[in-house]
C-alpha positions as a LaTeX table, in Angstrom:
\begin{tabular}{lrrr}
\hline
Residue & $x$ (\AA) & $y$ (\AA) & $z$ (\AA) \\
\hline
Met1 & $-59.68$ & $-100.01$ & $-6.95$ \\
Lys2 & $-61.08$ & $-96.69$ & $-5.79$ \\
Ile3 & $-59.28$ & $-94.80$ & $-3.03$ \\
Arg4 & $-62.41$ & $-94.77$ & $-0.87$ \\
Glu5 & $-62.71$ & $-98.57$ & $-1.16$ \\
Ala6 & $-59.03$ & $-99.14$ & $-0.40$ \\
Gln7 & $-59.18$ & $-96.82$ & 2.62 \\
Gln8 & $-62.19$ & $-98.69$ & 3.97 \\
Ile9 & $-60.55$ & $-102.10$ & 3.52 \\
Tyr10 & $-57.29$ & $-101.10$ & 5.20 \\
Arg11 & $-58.96$ & $-99.17$ & 8.03 \\
Glu12 & $-60.96$ & $-102.29$ & 8.84 \\
Gln13 & $-57.75$ & $-104.32$ & 8.79 \\
Val14 & $-56.05$ & $-101.89$ & 11.18 \\
Lys15 & $-59.04$ & $-102.13$ & 13.54 \\
Ala16 & $-59.05$ & $-105.94$ & 13.35 \\
Tyr17 & $-55.32$ & $-106.09$ & 14.06 \\
Gln18 & $-55.71$ & $-103.67$ & 16.96 \\
Ala19 & $-58.43$ & $-105.88$ & 18.46 \\
Gln20 & $-56.29$ & $-109.00$ & 18.01 \\
Lys21 & $-53.30$ & $-107.26$ & 19.57 \\
Gly22 & $-55.45$ & $-106.38$ & 22.58 \\
Ala23 & $-56.57$ & $-109.98$ & 22.97 \\
Val24 & $-53.03$ & $-111.34$ & 22.62 \\
Ser25 & $-51.72$ & $-108.73$ & 25.08 \\
Lys26 & $-54.29$ & $-109.86$ & 27.66 \\
Gln27 & $-53.30$ & $-113.49$ & 27.12 \\
Leu28 & $-49.64$ & $-112.56$ & 27.52 \\
Gln29 & $-50.41$ & $-110.64$ & 30.70 \\
His30 & $-52.29$ & $-113.66$ & 32.15 \\
Val31 & $-49.41$ & $-116.00$ & 31.25 \\
Arg32 & $-46.92$ & $-113.69$ & 32.97 \\
Leu33 & $-49.13$ & $-113.52$ & 36.07 \\
Arg34 & $-49.27$ & $-117.34$ & 36.15 \\
Met35 & $-45.47$ & $-117.44$ & 35.79 \\
Glu36 & $-45.07$ & $-115.11$ & 38.78 \\
Ala37 & $-47.63$ & $-117.04$ & 40.82 \\
Ser38 & $-45.89$ & $-120.38$ & 40.43 \\
Pro39 & $-42.11$ & $-119.89$ & 40.21 \\
Gly40 & $-41.41$ & $-123.50$ & 39.18 \\
Ser41 & $-43.50$ & $-123.18$ & 36.04 \\
Gln42 & $-41.14$ & $-120.86$ & 34.17 \\
Glu43 & $-40.45$ & $-123.48$ & 31.52 \\
Thr44 & $-44.11$ & $-124.34$ & 30.96 \\
Tyr45 & $-45.35$ & $-120.77$ & 30.69 \\
Gly46 & $-42.13$ & $-119.34$ & 29.22 \\
Glu47 & $-42.66$ & $-121.03$ & 25.85 \\
Glu48 & $-46.28$ & $-119.87$ & 25.72 \\
Ala49 & $-45.21$ & $-116.32$ & 26.60 \\
Ala50 & $-42.55$ & $-116.37$ & 23.86 \\
Val51 & $-45.10$ & $-117.50$ & 21.25 \\
Leu52 & $-47.51$ & $-114.78$ & 22.36 \\
Glu53 & $-44.75$ & $-112.16$ & 22.17 \\
Leu54 & $-43.82$ & $-113.27$ & 18.64 \\
Thr55 & $-47.48$ & $-113.20$ & 17.64 \\
Leu56 & $-47.81$ & $-109.70$ & 19.05 \\
Asp57 & $-44.71$ & $-108.57$ & 17.13 \\
Lys58 & $-46.04$ & $-110.00$ & 13.85 \\
Leu59 & $-49.42$ & $-108.35$ & 14.41 \\
Asn60 & $-47.65$ & $-105.04$ & 15.13 \\
Asp61 & $-45.56$ & $-105.30$ & 11.95 \\
Lys62 & $-48.54$ & $-106.10$ & 9.73 \\
Gln63 & $-50.67$ & $-103.37$ & 11.30 \\
Gln64 & $-47.86$ & $-100.85$ & 10.72 \\
Glu65 & $-47.63$ & $-101.96$ & 7.08 \\
Tyr66 & $-51.35$ & $-101.30$ & 6.65 \\
Gln67 & $-51.05$ & $-97.98$ & 8.47 \\
Asp68 & $-48.22$ & $-96.90$ & 6.15 \\
Tyr69 & $-50.33$ & $-97.81$ & 3.12 \\
Leu70 & $-53.23$ & $-95.80$ & 4.55 \\
Ser71 & $-50.87$ & $-92.82$ & 4.72 \\
Gln72 & $-50.03$ & $-93.29$ & 1.04 \\
Leu73 & $-53.74$ & $-93.45$ & 0.22 \\
Ser74 & $-54.28$ & $-90.20$ & 2.14 \\
Glu75 & $-51.60$ & $-88.51$ & 0.05 \\
Gln76 & $-53.24$ & $-89.76$ & $-3.16$ \\
Tyr77 & $-56.64$ & $-88.58$ & $-1.88$ \\
Cys78 & $-55.21$ & $-85.11$ & $-1.27$ \\
Ala79 & $-53.64$ & $-85.04$ & $-4.73$ \\
Tyr80 & $-56.97$ & $-85.81$ & $-6.42$ \\
Trp81 & $-58.74$ & $-83.28$ & $-4.18$ \\
Asn82 & $-56.22$ & $-80.56$ & $-4.97$ \\
Ala83 & $-56.37$ & $-81.28$ & $-8.71$ \\
Ala84 & $-60.16$ & $-80.91$ & $-8.75$ \\
Ala85 & $-59.98$ & $-77.70$ & $-6.70$ \\
Ala86 & $-57.23$ & $-76.31$ & $-8.96$ \\
Asp87 & $-59.41$ & $-76.88$ & $-12.03$ \\
Gln88 & $-62.17$ & $-74.86$ & $-10.40$ \\
Gln89 & $-59.78$ & $-72.08$ & $-9.44$ \\
Ala90 & $-58.25$ & $-71.96$ & $-12.92$ \\
Asp91 & $-61.66$ & $-71.61$ & $-14.54$ \\
Ala92 & $-62.66$ & $-68.92$ & $-12.04$ \\
Ala93 & $-59.46$ & $-66.97$ & $-12.78$ \\
Gln94 & $-60.03$ & $-67.29$ & $-16.51$ \\
Glu95 & $-63.65$ & $-66.09$ & $-16.17$ \\
Tyr96 & $-62.49$ & $-63.16$ & $-14.05$ \\
Ala97 & $-59.92$ & $-62.18$ & $-16.68$ \\
Glu98 & $-62.56$ & $-62.38$ & $-19.42$ \\
Asp99 & $-64.97$ & $-60.27$ & $-17.36$ \\
Met100 & $-62.25$ & $-57.68$ & $-16.72$ \\
Ser101 & $-61.54$ & $-57.50$ & $-20.44$ \\
Lys102 & $-65.24$ & $-56.96$ & $-21.14$ \\
Ile103 & $-65.53$ & $-54.30$ & $-18.43$ \\
Met104 & $-62.56$ & $-52.42$ & $-19.88$ \\
Glu105 & $-64.11$ & $-52.64$ & $-23.37$ \\
Val106 & $-67.43$ & $-51.27$ & $-22.09$ \\
Ala107 & $-65.57$ & $-48.38$ & $-20.43$ \\
Arg108 & $-63.64$ & $-47.72$ & $-23.67$ \\
Arg109 & $-66.86$ & $-47.69$ & $-25.71$ \\
Leu110 & $-68.54$ & $-45.32$ & $-23.28$ \\
Met111 & $-65.54$ & $-43.00$ & $-23.42$ \\
Arg112 & $-65.89$ & $-42.87$ & $-27.19$ \\
Gly113 & $-69.49$ & $-41.76$ & $-26.73$ \\
Ala114 & $-71.01$ & $-44.97$ & $-28.05$ \\
Ile115 & $-74.31$ & $-46.42$ & $-26.97$ \\
Val116 & $-73.89$ & $-49.67$ & $-25.08$ \\
Pro117 & $-76.59$ & $-51.97$ & $-23.67$ \\
Ala118 & $-77.88$ & $-51.04$ & $-20.22$ \\
Ser119 & $-76.86$ & $-54.46$ & $-18.89$ \\
Asp120 & $-73.24$ & $-53.76$ & $-19.88$ \\
Glu121 & $-73.36$ & $-50.33$ & $-18.19$ \\
Gln122 & $-74.80$ & $-52.05$ & $-15.10$ \\
Lys123 & $-71.88$ & $-54.52$ & $-15.01$ \\
Leu124 & $-69.42$ & $-51.60$ & $-15.23$ \\
Met125 & $-71.24$ & $-49.76$ & $-12.41$ \\
Glu126 & $-71.18$ & $-52.88$ & $-10.23$ \\
Phe127 & $-67.47$ & $-53.24$ & $-10.82$ \\
Ser128 & $-66.52$ & $-49.61$ & $-10.22$ \\
Met129 & $-68.80$ & $-46.63$ & $-9.93$ \\
Glu130 & $-65.82$ & $-44.29$ & $-10.36$ \\
Met131 & $-64.76$ & $-45.94$ & $-13.61$ \\
Tyr132 & $-68.35$ & $-45.78$ & $-14.88$ \\
Gln133 & $-68.72$ & $-42.08$ & $-14.08$ \\
Thr134 & $-65.36$ & $-41.28$ & $-15.63$ \\
Ala135 & $-66.24$ & $-43.17$ & $-18.81$ \\
Lys136 & $-69.62$ & $-41.43$ & $-19.06$ \\
Asn137 & $-68.04$ & $-37.98$ & $-18.54$ \\
Val138 & $-65.33$ & $-38.57$ & $-21.13$ \\
Gly139 & $-67.99$ & $-39.90$ & $-23.54$ \\
Ala140 & $-70.11$ & $-36.79$ & $-23.06$ \\
Met141 & $-67.10$ & $-34.60$ & $-23.78$ \\
Ala142 & $-66.47$ & $-36.45$ & $-27.03$ \\
Gln143 & $-69.74$ & $-34.99$ & $-28.33$ \\
Arg144 & $-69.86$ & $-37.16$ & $-31.33$ \\
Gln145 & $-72.72$ & $-36.78$ & $-33.73$ \\
Lys146 & $-72.59$ & $-40.31$ & $-34.94$ \\
Arg147 & $-72.59$ & $-42.73$ & $-32.04$ \\
Glu148 & $-71.94$ & $-46.42$ & $-32.44$ \\
Lys149 & $-74.33$ & $-48.92$ & $-30.92$ \\
Tyr150 & $-72.99$ & $-52.26$ & $-29.63$ \\
Glu151 & $-74.50$ & $-55.57$ & $-28.68$ \\
Thr152 & $-73.85$ & $-56.91$ & $-25.20$ \\
Leu153 & $-70.49$ & $-58.55$ & $-24.67$ \\
Trp154 & $-71.73$ & $-61.08$ & $-22.11$ \\
Gly155 & $-74.42$ & $-62.80$ & $-24.12$ \\
Glu156 & $-75.95$ & $-65.82$ & $-22.47$ \\
Glu157 & $-73.80$ & $-67.02$ & $-19.62$ \\
Glu158 & $-73.56$ & $-70.75$ & $-18.97$ \\
Glu159 & $-73.04$ & $-72.24$ & $-15.55$ \\
Lys160 & $-70.12$ & $-74.68$ & $-15.40$ \\
Glu161 & $-70.38$ & $-77.84$ & $-13.39$ \\
Tyr162 & $-67.36$ & $-78.91$ & $-11.42$ \\
Ala163 & $-66.44$ & $-82.23$ & $-9.93$ \\
Asp164 & $-66.83$ & $-82.38$ & $-6.19$ \\
Pro165 & $-63.27$ & $-82.54$ & $-4.79$ \\
Gln166 & $-64.27$ & $-85.13$ & $-2.19$ \\
Glu167 & $-65.99$ & $-87.29$ & $-4.81$ \\
Ala168 & $-63.01$ & $-86.92$ & $-7.16$ \\
Ala169 & $-60.61$ & $-87.92$ & $-4.37$ \\
Glu170 & $-62.69$ & $-90.88$ & $-3.19$ \\
Asn171 & $-63.27$ & $-92.21$ & $-6.70$ \\
Gly172 & $-59.70$ & $-91.71$ & $-7.91$ \\
Glu173 & $-57.86$ & $-94.87$ & $-8.81$ \\
Val174 & $-55.22$ & $-96.15$ & $-6.39$ \\
Ser175 & $-51.82$ & $-95.61$ & $-8.01$ \\
Ser176 & $-50.03$ & $-98.52$ & $-6.36$ \\
Glu177 & $-51.12$ & $-101.90$ & $-5.18$ \\
Gly178 & $-51.41$ & $-102.20$ & $-1.42$ \\
Pro179 & $-50.02$ & $-104.95$ & 0.75 \\
Gln180 & $-51.78$ & $-108.28$ & 0.65 \\
Val181 & $-54.73$ & $-108.37$ & 3.05 \\
Ile182 & $-54.13$ & $-111.15$ & 5.55 \\
Asp183 & $-56.60$ & $-111.90$ & 8.30 \\
Ala184 & $-55.21$ & $-111.37$ & 11.80 \\
Ala185 & $-56.22$ & $-114.92$ & 12.75 \\
Ala186 & $-54.04$ & $-116.27$ & 9.91 \\
Val187 & $-51.02$ & $-114.31$ & 11.19 \\
Met188 & $-51.63$ & $-115.65$ & 14.68 \\
Ala189 & $-51.99$ & $-119.22$ & 13.38 \\
Asp190 & $-48.77$ & $-118.86$ & 11.37 \\
Thr191 & $-46.91$ & $-117.74$ & 14.50 \\
Ala192 & $-48.26$ & $-120.59$ & 16.63 \\
Gln193 & $-46.72$ & $-123.15$ & 14.25 \\
\hline
\end{tabular}
């Protein structure tokens, strides 16, 4: 089951249990008012009040179980989200390191007085104008008769596609089975018996 689906199912259960608890609480309040209104009816209304209190307790317990599972699902959601984001960051760091290596190589080639493609010089200028000027000055001082000519280091750059962290988190598989989904009416009926 997908995390998104599980979250939806258990959120609906929590809402249903909350609504049932509200209804049972109102019934319990009315029974207590009737008990206060007619003091001789303690026995009659006392049993009904006890059943309603037990029902309310069972509903509370089951709702808390679902709420705890929703917390586990949130932790799993965050783990998937963070994993997808970490992949993106790792690739970005690797690309940055590769670009830095290329920039340093362009600067080294310029310092040797070699001819490099204008696009490579442009990348070096965009990175650091000071480094570019220094490399050009050192290259001019080398005054080499025979200058080497290089092809661009960047070539054709491809755009990487990354998984959307939210989509990855919502579509991640639930790592543990959740509590059995029991309708609030069934819990109430079980208590009334």
